[in-house]
């Protein structure tokens, strides 16, 4: 699971609403996956990123050199974009869990794939 | 309709398959490249010859880099219903537009294609010679000419009734071919990881084109299965997400769908499929998730949602449910981690899908999905609608004598306000489609026992 994905996911346990974001990340196996750098795509993603959640996840994984926020004119700042590319797309959580911050419910990640399924009692209607 | 005089006319030679899907594909692609569909022809019907006006040759070339419905495009210099009409049409084509391709330093060749008739070599040569009145100054080069000109003769569509003279003759400068070779190179037969319902390669590219997928887009498939639809989008430069409720399919576990194969290999999953075509860099993630209960935080992330939802025949329609509800067909699959399965009423599924698309698509983004239909009862009113989504096209593909599926393309034209606002509206409007809840039963009625039995075993 990439950190870009983690940044877009929320818990949909019944009753938690917006307090279900961000999911608390815990990783037991992480892999760095080189991905071809595409500055246009990274630049497109920047406005969608929730920075506090990203920084929290990056911290959990002990990542260094993570930008604290978008810089002025970031679309043309290659250094910034390369750092963001690495954080968002090249860090892959293979095994771990995502935890709902409100209810504590755990969603497992195995073989890089999160399992977001819940029972009906647990889900929003 | 008055055509802009500055636009040149082009002749598109279309492939004769997926007839209904062709016009929406061309329209979507022209719109993607900043053009607009402009034609003097009323309808195209079944004809493979389409004349249209395109603002620039660049747009025409871009169109051909994407289309799987069109074989070739030509800059149209003349046409007519007889050789005489063709020649006078050519004499009316401005010479200054011809000259750049005919001057003495260039090389060229003239080809002749006949449709629904075979000509002898002698007949072909005669027709090419008859064009000597054109100001060709360059040298003929049959191997590697700079410019290729084509005569196209249309002898109709009925192989049992071939006319003496052609209905139409066209002459033009060949510009480019379409992408039909993708159909072979991405064939499901060669793909590492397939499922029972993997989409035919041609249709998956058509879907990506209806969806106006472009480079750097994010495309999402909520019923991703083995990822076939994502491959087409990735090929066009989009980054892809997929979810599926089936744990085994997402992880590439369990029974293989290839005949004579026992288990899926370790390298069989969606990521591996993209890797097979050199498209791994476009793989974002896949998740095990219930499409009716998505896990995306509030916002608009997807440029396109392209999907083939389950119809409940060859793959089951499921969603997670409560122990209290009486389940129809509980599946006990400890590995699949689906707590309880209910039969997911098809109308509910499309309601959820449209609402989800309205909420998560960017403005201008498209939803492309298949709608299964029981043909004897189908009416246009049954196509699900949503106040935020505009219907762009609805193309039928027959499945059996009394069923078909329709490829529905919708575009988000209005911002999504809040979820509650739409729930009562939609349940009223969707009512006509309620009848399709029994799509599964209707599909099996009228089919012989033998066929019904085959369907049952392939569902395991």
Coordinates of C-alpha atoms in Angstrom, one line a residue:
Chain A
X1 CA 0.0 0.0 0.0
X2 CA 1.4 3.4 -1.0
X3 CA 1.3 6.4 1.2
X4 CA -0.8 8.2 -1.4
X5 CA -3.5 5.6 -0.9
X6 CA -3.2 5.8 2.9
X7 CA -3.8 9.5 2.6
X8 CA -7.1 8.9 0.7
X9 CA -8.5 6.2 3.0
X10 CA -10.9 6.7 5.9
X11 CA -12.7 4.4 8.3
X12 CA -16.3 3.8 7.5
X13 CA -17.2 2.2 10.9
X14 CA -20.8 3.3 11.8
X15 CA -20.9 6.6 13.6
X16 CA -17.3 7.8 13.2
X17 CA -17.9 10.1 10.2
X18 CA -15.0 12.4 9.5
X19 CA -13.3 11.3 12.8
X20 CA -12.4 8.1 11.0
X21 CA -9.6 9.9 9.2
X22 CA -6.7 9.5 9.2
X23 CA -6.3 5.8 9.8
X24 CA -3.4 5.1 12.1
X25 CA -0.7 3.2 10.2
X26 CA 1.3 0.4 11.7
X27 CA 3.8 -1.5 9.5
X28 CA 5.7 -4.7 10.1
X29 CA 7.1 -5.0 6.6
X30 CA 7.9 -2.1 4.2
X31 CA 9.5 -2.2 0.8
X32 CA 11.0 0.7 -1.2
X33 CA 9.7 0.2 -4.8
X34 CA 11.4 2.4 -7.4
X35 CA 8.8 4.0 -9.7
X36 CA 9.6 6.1 -12.7
X37 CA 9.4 9.8 -11.8
X38 CA 6.6 11.7 -13.5
X39 CA 6.6 15.3 -12.4
X40 CA 3.3 16.2 -13.9
X41 CA 1.5 13.4 -12.1
X42 CA 3.1 14.2 -8.8
X43 CA 2.2 17.9 -9.2
X44 CA -1.4 16.9 -9.8
X45 CA -1.5 14.9 -6.6
X46 CA -0.2 17.7 -4.4
X47 CA -3.5 19.6 -4.0
X48 CA -5.2 16.3 -3.0
X49 CA -2.8 15.6 -0.1
X50 CA -3.8 16.0 3.5
X51 CA -0.5 17.0 4.9
X52 CA -0.9 16.3 8.6
X53 CA -2.0 12.7 7.8
X54 CA 0.9 12.3 5.4
X55 CA 3.5 13.6 7.9
X56 CA 2.1 11.3 10.6
X57 CA 2.3 8.2 8.4
X58 CA 5.8 9.2 7.2
X59 CA 6.9 9.6 10.8
X60 CA 5.6 6.2 11.7
X61 CA 7.7 4.7 9.0
X62 CA 10.7 6.8 10.0
X63 CA 11.0 8.4 6.6
X64 CA 13.4 11.3 6.3
X65 CA 13.4 14.4 4.1
X66 CA 9.6 14.6 3.9
X67 CA 8.5 18.1 2.8
X68 CA 6.3 19.8 5.5
X69 CA 3.9 21.3 2.9
X70 CA 3.7 22.5 -0.7
X71 CA 6.3 25.1 -1.5
X72 CA 5.6 28.2 -3.6
X73 CA 5.6 27.3 -7.3
X74 CA 6.0 23.6 -6.4
X75 CA 4.9 22.6 -9.9
X76 CA 8.3 23.6 -11.2
X77 CA 10.3 22.6 -8.1
X78 CA 11.9 19.4 -9.2
X79 CA 13.6 18.7 -5.9
X80 CA 10.3 19.1 -4.1
X81 CA 8.5 16.9 -6.6
X82 CA 11.1 14.2 -6.4
X83 CA 10.8 14.0 -2.6
X84 CA 7.1 13.9 -2.8
X85 CA 7.3 11.2 -5.6
X86 CA 9.3 9.1 -3.3
X87 CA 7.1 9.5 -0.2
X88 CA 3.8 9.1 -2.0
X89 CA 4.6 6.4 -4.6
X90 CA 7.8 4.5 -3.7
X91 CA 7.2 3.5 -0.1
X92 CA 5.1 0.3 -0.1
X93 CA 3.7 -1.1 3.1
X94 CA 3.5 -4.8 2.6
X95 CA 2.3 -6.0 6.0
X96 CA 0.7 -4.0 8.8
X97 CA -2.6 -2.6 9.9
X98 CA -4.7 0.5 9.5
X99 CA -6.5 1.5 12.7
X100 CA -9.7 3.6 13.0
X101 CA -8.7 6.4 15.3
X102 CA -12.2 6.7 16.7
X103 CA -13.4 3.1 17.2
X104 CA -10.0 1.3 17.3
X105 CA -11.1 -1.2 14.6
X106 CA -8.2 -2.7 12.7
X107 CA -8.0 -3.2 9.0
X108 CA -5.2 -5.6 8.0
X109 CA -2.7 -5.0 5.2
X110 CA -1.3 -8.2 3.7
X111 CA 0.8 -8.7 0.6
X112 CA 0.5 -4.9 0.1
X113 CA -3.2 -5.0 0.0
X114 CA -5.5 -3.4 2.6
X115 CA -8.7 -5.3 3.5
X116 CA -11.4 -2.7 4.3
X117 CA -14.3 -5.1 4.7
X118 CA -16.6 -4.7 7.8
X119 CA -19.7 -6.5 9.1
X120 CA -22.9 -4.6 8.7
X121 CA -23.2 -3.8 12.4
X122 CA -20.0 -1.9 12.0
X123 CA -20.7 0.1 8.9
X124 CA -22.4 3.4 8.2
X125 CA -25.9 3.1 6.8
Chain B
X1 CA -25.7 22.1 -40.1
X2 CA -23.3 24.7 -41.5
X3 CA -19.7 23.5 -41.4
X4 CA -16.8 25.8 -40.8
X5 CA -15.2 26.4 -44.2
X6 CA -11.7 26.4 -42.8
X7 CA -12.0 22.8 -41.6
X8 CA -10.6 20.2 -43.9
X9 CA -12.6 17.1 -44.6
X10 CA -11.3 13.7 -43.6
X11 CA -12.4 10.2 -44.4
X12 CA -12.4 7.7 -41.6
X13 CA -12.3 4.1 -42.6
X14 CA -14.1 2.2 -39.7
X15 CA -13.8 -1.4 -38.6
X16 CA -17.0 -3.3 -38.9
X17 CA -17.3 -4.5 -35.4
X18 CA -19.0 -3.1 -32.3
X19 CA -21.0 -0.9 -34.6
X20 CA -23.0 1.0 -32.0
X21 CA -19.8 1.8 -30.0
X22 CA -18.0 3.6 -32.8
X23 CA -19.6 7.0 -33.0
X24 CA -19.4 7.6 -29.2
X25 CA -15.8 6.5 -29.3
X26 CA -14.9 9.0 -32.1
X27 CA -16.9 11.8 -30.5
X28 CA -15.3 11.2 -27.1
X29 CA -11.8 11.2 -28.6
X30 CA -12.4 14.4 -30.7
X31 CA -13.7 16.1 -27.6
X32 CA -10.6 15.0 -25.7
X33 CA -8.3 16.6 -28.3
X34 CA -10.2 19.8 -28.5
X35 CA -12.1 19.1 -31.6
X36 CA -15.8 18.7 -32.0
X37 CA -17.7 16.1 -34.0
X38 CA -18.8 17.8 -37.2
X39 CA -20.2 15.9 -40.1
X40 CA -22.4 16.5 -43.1
X41 CA -23.6 12.9 -43.0
X42 CA -27.0 12.5 -41.2
X43 CA -26.2 9.0 -39.9
X44 CA -23.5 6.5 -40.4
X45 CA -25.5 3.4 -39.7
X46 CA -23.5 0.3 -40.7
X47 CA -21.2 2.0 -43.2
X48 CA -17.4 1.9 -42.7
X49 CA -16.9 5.2 -44.5
X50 CA -17.3 8.3 -42.4
X51 CA -16.7 11.8 -43.7
X52 CA -16.0 14.4 -41.1
X53 CA -14.6 17.9 -40.7
X54 CA -11.7 18.2 -38.3
X55 CA -10.0 21.5 -37.3
X56 CA -6.4 20.3 -37.8
X57 CA -4.3 17.4 -38.9
X58 CA -2.8 17.3 -35.4
X59 CA -6.2 16.5 -34.0
X60 CA -6.8 13.9 -36.6
X61 CA -3.4 12.2 -35.8
X62 CA -4.2 12.3 -32.0
X63 CA -7.5 10.7 -32.7
X64 CA -5.8 7.8 -34.5
X65 CA -3.3 7.3 -31.7
X66 CA -6.3 6.3 -29.5
X67 CA -9.1 4.8 -31.6
X68 CA -9.6 1.1 -31.9
X69 CA -12.8 1.5 -33.9
X70 CA -11.2 3.3 -36.9
X71 CA -8.7 1.5 -39.1
X72 CA -7.4 4.6 -41.0
X73 CA -7.9 8.2 -41.7
X74 CA -7.4 10.1 -45.0
X75 CA -7.4 13.7 -45.9
X76 CA -10.3 13.7 -48.4
X77 CA -9.5 15.2 -51.8
X78 CA -12.6 14.0 -53.7
X79 CA -15.5 11.6 -53.7
X80 CA -18.5 10.7 -55.8
X81 CA -21.0 8.1 -56.7
X82 CA -19.3 7.3 -60.0
X83 CA -15.8 7.8 -61.4
X84 CA -16.9 10.9 -63.3
X85 CA -18.3 12.4 -60.1
X86 CA -15.0 11.6 -58.4
X87 CA -12.9 13.2 -61.1
X88 CA -14.9 16.4 -61.1
X89 CA -14.8 16.5 -57.3
X90 CA -11.0 16.2 -57.5
X91 CA -10.8 19.0 -60.1
X92 CA -12.7 21.2 -57.6
X93 CA -10.2 20.5 -54.8
X94 CA -7.9 23.5 -54.5
X95 CA -4.6 22.8 -56.3
X96 CA -2.6 24.7 -53.7
X97 CA -3.7 22.2 -51.1
X98 CA -2.5 19.3 -53.3
X99 CA 0.8 20.7 -54.4
X100 CA 2.8 20.3 -51.1
X101 CA 2.4 16.5 -51.4
X102 CA 3.0 16.2 -55.1
X103 CA 6.1 18.3 -55.8
X104 CA 9.0 16.9 -57.8
X105 CA 11.3 16.2 -54.7
X106 CA 8.8 13.9 -53.1
X107 CA 8.0 10.3 -53.5
X108 CA 4.5 8.7 -53.5
X109 CA 2.4 5.7 -54.2
X110 CA -1.2 5.2 -55.0
X111 CA -3.1 2.3 -53.4
X112 CA -6.5 1.1 -54.2
X113 CA -8.9 -0.6 -51.7
X114 CA -12.2 -2.1 -52.7
X115 CA -14.8 -3.1 -50.2
X116 CA -17.0 -6.1 -50.8
X117 CA -15.5 -6.8 -54.2
X118 CA -12.2 -8.1 -55.7
X119 CA -10.7 -6.4 -58.7
X120 CA -8.1 -7.8 -61.1
X121 CA -4.7 -6.3 -61.1
X122 CA -5.5 -4.9 -64.6
X123 CA -8.7 -3.2 -63.3
X124 CA -6.7 -1.7 -60.4
X125 CA -4.1 -0.3 -62.6
X126 CA -6.7 1.2 -65.0
X127 CA -8.3 3.1 -62.1
X128 CA -5.0 4.5 -60.9
X129 CA -4.0 5.5 -64.4
X130 CA -7.3 7.4 -64.8
X131 CA -6.0 9.8 -62.1
X132 CA -3.2 11.0 -64.3
X133 CA -4.9 14.4 -64.6
X134 CA -3.8 15.1 -61.1
X135 CA -0.6 17.2 -60.9
X136 CA 1.7 14.4 -59.6
X137 CA 5.2 15.7 -60.1
X138 CA 7.1 13.4 -57.6
X139 CA 8.5 10.0 -58.2
X140 CA 6.7 6.7 -57.6
X141 CA 8.2 4.7 -54.8
X142 CA 6.4 1.5 -53.9
X143 CA 8.6 0.5 -51.0
X144 CA 9.0 3.6 -48.8
X145 CA 7.0 6.5 -50.3
X146 CA 6.8 9.8 -48.4
X147 CA 3.1 10.1 -49.3
X148 CA 0.5 7.4 -49.8
X149 CA -2.7 8.2 -51.7
X150 CA -5.7 5.9 -51.7
X151 CA -8.6 5.2 -53.8
X152 CA -11.4 3.6 -51.8
X153 CA -14.3 1.9 -53.6
X154 CA -17.5 1.1 -51.7
X155 CA -19.5 -1.9 -53.1
X156 CA -21.9 -2.0 -50.3
X157 CA -22.3 -4.3 -47.3
X158 CA -24.1 -7.3 -48.8
X159 CA -21.6 -10.0 -49.9
X160 CA -24.5 -11.8 -51.6
X161 CA -25.4 -8.8 -53.7
X162 CA -22.3 -7.2 -55.2
X163 CA -23.1 -4.3 -57.6
X164 CA -21.3 -3.8 -60.9
X165 CA -20.3 -0.3 -60.1
X166 CA -19.4 1.0 -56.6
X167 CA -21.9 3.0 -54.6
X168 CA -19.2 5.5 -53.6
X169 CA -15.6 6.2 -54.6
X170 CA -13.2 8.2 -52.4
X171 CA -9.8 9.6 -53.0
X172 CA -7.5 10.9 -50.3
X173 CA -4.1 11.3 -48.8
X174 CA -3.4 8.6 -46.1
X175 CA -2.6 10.3 -42.7
X176 CA -2.5 7.5 -40.1
X177 CA -3.8 4.1 -39.0
X178 CA -5.7 3.5 -35.7
X179 CA -4.8 1.3 -32.8
X180 CA -6.5 -1.9 -33.8
X181 CA -3.2 -3.8 -33.3
X182 CA -3.7 -3.3 -29.6
X183 CA -6.6 -5.8 -29.7
X184 CA -4.1 -8.5 -30.6
X185 CA -1.2 -7.5 -28.5
X186 CA -3.4 -7.1 -25.3
X187 CA -5.5 -10.2 -26.1
X188 CA -6.9 -12.0 -23.1
X189 CA -5.6 -15.2 -24.5
X190 CA -2.0 -14.1 -23.8
X191 CA -2.7 -12.4 -20.5
X192 CA -1.1 -14.0 -17.4
X193 CA -4.0 -13.5 -15.0
X194 CA -7.6 -13.8 -16.1
X195 CA -11.0 -14.5 -14.5
X196 CA -14.3 -15.9 -15.7
X197 CA -15.5 -12.5 -16.9
X198 CA -12.3 -10.8 -18.1
X199 CA -13.2 -8.2 -20.7
X200 CA -12.4 -8.6 -24.4
X201 CA -9.4 -6.4 -25.1
X202 CA -11.1 -4.3 -27.9
X203 CA -14.0 -3.4 -25.6
X204 CA -11.7 -2.5 -22.8
X205 CA -10.0 0.1 -25.0
X206 CA -13.3 1.3 -26.2
X207 CA -14.3 1.8 -22.6
X208 CA -11.2 3.8 -21.8
X209 CA -11.9 6.0 -24.9
X210 CA -15.5 6.5 -24.0
X211 CA -14.1 7.5 -20.6
X212 CA -11.8 10.2 -22.2
X213 CA -8.9 8.7 -20.2
X214 CA -5.8 10.8 -20.6
X215 CA -2.2 10.8 -19.3
X216 CA -1.8 11.5 -15.6
X217 CA -5.4 10.8 -14.9
X218 CA -6.5 8.6 -11.9
X219 CA -8.8 5.9 -13.1
X220 CA -10.8 3.7 -10.6
X221 CA -12.6 0.4 -11.1
X222 CA -14.7 -0.6 -8.1
X223 CA -15.3 -4.1 -9.4
X224 CA -11.8 -4.7 -10.6
X225 CA -11.7 -8.5 -10.7
X226 CA -8.5 -9.4 -12.5
X227 CA -7.8 -5.8 -13.6
X228 CA -8.5 -6.0 -17.3
X229 CA -10.1 -2.6 -17.6
X230 CA -7.3 -0.9 -15.7
X231 CA -4.8 -2.2 -18.3
X232 CA -6.4 -0.2 -21.1
X233 CA -6.4 3.0 -19.0
X234 CA -2.8 2.4 -18.0
X235 CA -1.8 1.9 -21.6
X236 CA -3.1 5.5 -22.3
X237 CA -1.0 6.9 -19.4
X238 CA -3.5 6.9 -16.5
X239 CA -2.6 5.8 -13.0
X240 CA -5.0 3.1 -11.7
X241 CA -6.8 2.0 -8.6
X242 CA -9.1 -1.0 -8.1
X243 CA -11.2 -2.6 -5.4
X244 CA -13.1 -5.8 -5.3
X245 CA -15.1 -7.6 -2.6
X246 CA -13.4 -10.9 -3.5
X247 CA -10.3 -11.4 -1.4
X248 CA -9.1 -14.4 -3.5
X249 CA -9.3 -12.6 -6.8
X250 CA -7.5 -9.5 -5.5
X251 CA -4.7 -11.6 -4.1
X252 CA -4.5 -13.9 -7.1
X253 CA -5.4 -16.9 -5.1
X254 CA -7.7 -19.9 -5.6
X255 CA -8.9 -21.6 -8.8
X256 CA -7.5 -20.4 -12.0
X257 CA -9.8 -19.4 -14.8
X258 CA -7.8 -20.9 -17.6
X259 CA -8.9 -24.3 -18.7
X260 CA -6.5 -27.1 -17.7
X261 CA -4.8 -24.9 -15.2
X262 CA -5.1 -25.8 -11.5
X263 CA -3.9 -22.9 -9.4
X264 CA -3.0 -19.4 -10.2
X265 CA 0.8 -19.0 -10.2
X266 CA 2.5 -16.7 -7.7
X267 CA 2.8 -14.1 -10.3
X268 CA -0.9 -13.9 -11.1
X269 CA -2.4 -10.7 -9.8
X270 CA -3.4 -7.3 -11.1
X271 CA 0.1 -5.8 -10.6
X272 CA 1.6 -8.7 -12.6
X273 CA -0.8 -8.1 -15.4
X274 CA 0.3 -4.5 -15.7
X275 CA 3.9 -5.6 -15.4
X276 CA 3.4 -8.0 -18.3
X277 CA 2.7 -5.0 -20.6
X278 CA 5.4 -2.7 -19.1
X279 CA 2.7 -0.7 -17.3
X280 CA 3.6 -1.4 -13.7
X281 CA 4.5 2.2 -13.0
X282 CA 0.8 3.1 -13.4
X283 CA -0.3 0.7 -10.7
X284 CA -1.3 2.6 -7.6
X285 CA -3.1 0.1 -5.4
X286 CA -5.9 -2.4 -5.1
X287 CA -8.0 -3.0 -2.0
X288 CA -10.4 -5.6 -0.8
X289 CA -13.5 -3.5 -0.3
X290 CA -17.2 -3.5 -0.7
X291 CA -18.2 -1.1 -3.5
X292 CA -21.4 -0.2 -1.6
X293 CA -19.4 0.8 1.4
X294 CA -16.3 2.7 0.1
X295 CA -13.4 3.8 2.2
X296 CA -12.4 6.9 0.4
X297 CA -12.4 10.1 2.4
X298 CA -14.7 12.9 1.2
X299 CA -13.4 14.6 -2.0
X300 CA -13.1 14.3 -5.8
X301 CA -10.2 12.1 -6.8
X302 CA -11.1 10.2 -9.9
X303 CA -10.9 11.4 -13.5
X304 CA -12.8 8.4 -14.6
X305 CA -14.5 5.4 -13.2
X306 CA -14.6 2.5 -15.6
X307 CA -16.1 -0.7 -14.6
X308 CA -18.0 -3.9 -15.4
X309 CA -20.2 -4.6 -12.3
X310 CA -21.3 -8.2 -11.7
X311 CA -24.6 -9.2 -13.3
X312 CA -25.1 -12.1 -10.9
X313 CA -24.8 -14.8 -13.5
X314 CA -21.2 -15.8 -14.0
X315 CA -19.9 -14.0 -11.0
X316 CA -22.1 -13.5 -8.0
X317 CA -23.3 -10.1 -6.9
X318 CA -22.4 -9.8 -3.2
X319 CA -22.1 -7.3 -0.5
X320 CA -21.4 -7.5 3.2
X321 CA -24.5 -7.7 5.3
X322 CA -26.1 -8.1 8.7
X323 CA -26.7 -11.5 10.3
X324 CA -30.3 -10.3 10.8
X325 CA -31.2 -10.1 7.2
X326 CA -32.3 -13.3 5.6
X327 CA -29.4 -14.1 3.2
X328 CA -30.0 -15.7 -0.2
X329 CA -27.1 -17.9 -1.0
X330 CA -24.7 -17.5 1.9
X331 CA -21.2 -18.3 0.9
X332 CA -18.8 -19.9 3.4
X333 CA -15.3 -18.8 2.3
X334 CA -13.0 -18.5 5.2
X335 CA -10.2 -17.2 3.1
X336 CA -12.3 -14.6 1.4
X337 CA -13.0 -12.8 4.6
X338 CA -16.5 -11.7 3.6
X339 CA -18.5 -12.0 6.8
X340 CA -21.9 -12.6 5.3
X341 CA -23.0 -12.4 1.7
X342 CA -26.3 -11.2 0.5
X343 CA -27.6 -11.2 -3.0
X344 CA -27.0 -7.6 -3.9
X345 CA -30.0 -6.3 -5.8
X346 CA -28.8 -5.0 -9.1
X347 CA -30.9 -1.7 -8.9
X348 CA -29.3 -0.9 -5.5
X349 CA -25.9 -1.6 -7.0
X350 CA -26.4 0.9 -9.8
X351 CA -27.8 3.5 -7.4
X352 CA -24.7 3.1 -5.3
X353 CA -22.4 3.3 -8.3
X354 CA -24.0 6.5 -9.7
X355 CA -24.0 8.2 -6.3
X356 CA -20.4 7.2 -5.7
X357 CA -19.4 8.5 -9.2
X358 CA -21.3 11.7 -8.6
X359 CA -19.4 12.2 -5.3
X360 CA -15.9 11.2 -6.2
X361 CA -15.4 12.1 -9.9
X362 CA -13.8 15.4 -10.7
X363 CA -16.1 17.8 -12.6
X364 CA -16.1 16.7 -16.2
X365 CA -15.0 13.2 -15.2
X366 CA -16.7 10.2 -16.7
X367 CA -18.4 7.0 -15.5
X368 CA -18.4 4.1 -17.9
X369 CA -20.2 0.9 -17.0
X370 CA -22.1 -2.0 -18.3
X371 CA -25.8 -2.3 -17.6
X372 CA -27.3 -5.8 -18.1
X373 CA -30.7 -5.7 -19.7
X374 CA -33.6 -8.2 -20.3
X375 CA -34.3 -7.1 -23.8
X376 CA -38.1 -7.8 -24.1
X377 CA -38.7 -5.4 -21.2
X378 CA -36.1 -2.8 -21.9
X379 CA -36.9 0.9 -22.3
X380 CA -34.7 3.9 -22.2
X381 CA -36.3 5.1 -19.0
X382 CA -34.7 2.2 -17.2
X383 CA -31.2 3.6 -17.6
X384 CA -30.3 4.8 -14.1
X385 CA -29.9 8.6 -13.9
X386 CA -28.5 11.1 -11.4
X387 CA -28.9 14.9 -11.2
X388 CA -25.1 15.3 -11.2
X389 CA -24.4 13.1 -14.2
X390 CA -25.3 13.6 -17.8
X391 CA -25.9 10.6 -20.1
X392 CA -23.4 10.7 -23.0
X393 CA -24.0 7.4 -24.7
X394 CA -25.8 4.1 -24.4
X395 CA -24.5 1.2 -26.7
X396 CA -25.9 -2.2 -26.9
X397 CA -24.1 -5.5 -27.1
X398 CA -26.2 -8.6 -27.4
X399 CA -25.5 -11.4 -25.0
X400 CA -28.2 -13.9 -25.9
X401 CA -31.6 -14.0 -27.6
X402 CA -33.3 -12.2 -24.8
X403 CA -30.5 -10.4 -22.9
X404 CA -27.9 -7.8 -23.8
X405 CA -25.7 -5.4 -22.0
X406 CA -25.4 -1.7 -22.5
X407 CA -22.3 0.4 -22.2
X408 CA -23.4 3.5 -20.4
X409 CA -21.2 6.6 -20.4
X410 CA -22.0 9.5 -18.1
X411 CA -20.2 12.8 -17.4
X412 CA -20.3 14.7 -14.2
X413 CA -21.7 18.1 -14.9
X414 CA -22.7 19.3 -11.5
X415 CA -21.1 19.5 -8.1
X416 CA -22.2 16.9 -5.6
X417 CA -23.8 18.6 -2.6
X418 CA -24.5 16.0 0.1
X419 CA -25.4 12.3 0.2
X420 CA -28.9 12.6 1.8
X421 CA -30.1 15.0 -0.8
X422 CA -30.2 12.3 -3.5
X423 CA -31.4 9.2 -1.7
X424 CA -35.2 9.8 -2.1
X425 CA -34.9 11.1 -5.6
X426 CA -33.0 8.2 -6.8
X427 CA -35.2 5.5 -5.3
X428 CA -38.2 6.9 -7.2
X429 CA -36.4 7.2 -10.5
X430 CA -34.7 3.9 -10.3
X431 CA -38.1 2.2 -9.9
X432 CA -38.4 1.3 -13.6
X433 CA -35.2 -0.6 -13.2
X434 CA -36.5 -2.6 -10.2
X435 CA -37.7 -5.2 -12.6
X436 CA -34.1 -6.0 -13.4
X437 CA -33.7 -7.4 -9.9
X438 CA -34.9 -10.6 -11.4
X439 CA -32.4 -10.3 -14.2
X440 CA -30.8 -13.4 -13.0
X441 CA -34.0 -15.5 -13.2
X442 CA -35.0 -14.0 -16.5
X443 CA -31.6 -14.8 -17.9
X444 CA -32.1 -18.4 -17.2
X445 CA -35.7 -18.6 -18.3
X446 CA -36.0 -19.8 -21.9
X447 CA -32.5 -21.3 -21.9
X448 CA -32.3 -25.1 -22.2
X449 CA -31.5 -27.2 -19.2
X450 CA -28.1 -28.0 -20.6
X451 CA -27.0 -24.4 -21.0
X452 CA -28.3 -23.6 -17.5
X453 CA -26.4 -26.5 -16.1
X454 CA -23.2 -25.2 -17.8
X455 CA -23.7 -21.8 -16.3
X456 CA -24.1 -23.2 -12.8
X457 CA -20.9 -25.3 -12.9
X458 CA -18.8 -22.4 -14.2
X459 CA -19.9 -20.2 -11.3
X460 CA -18.7 -22.9 -8.8

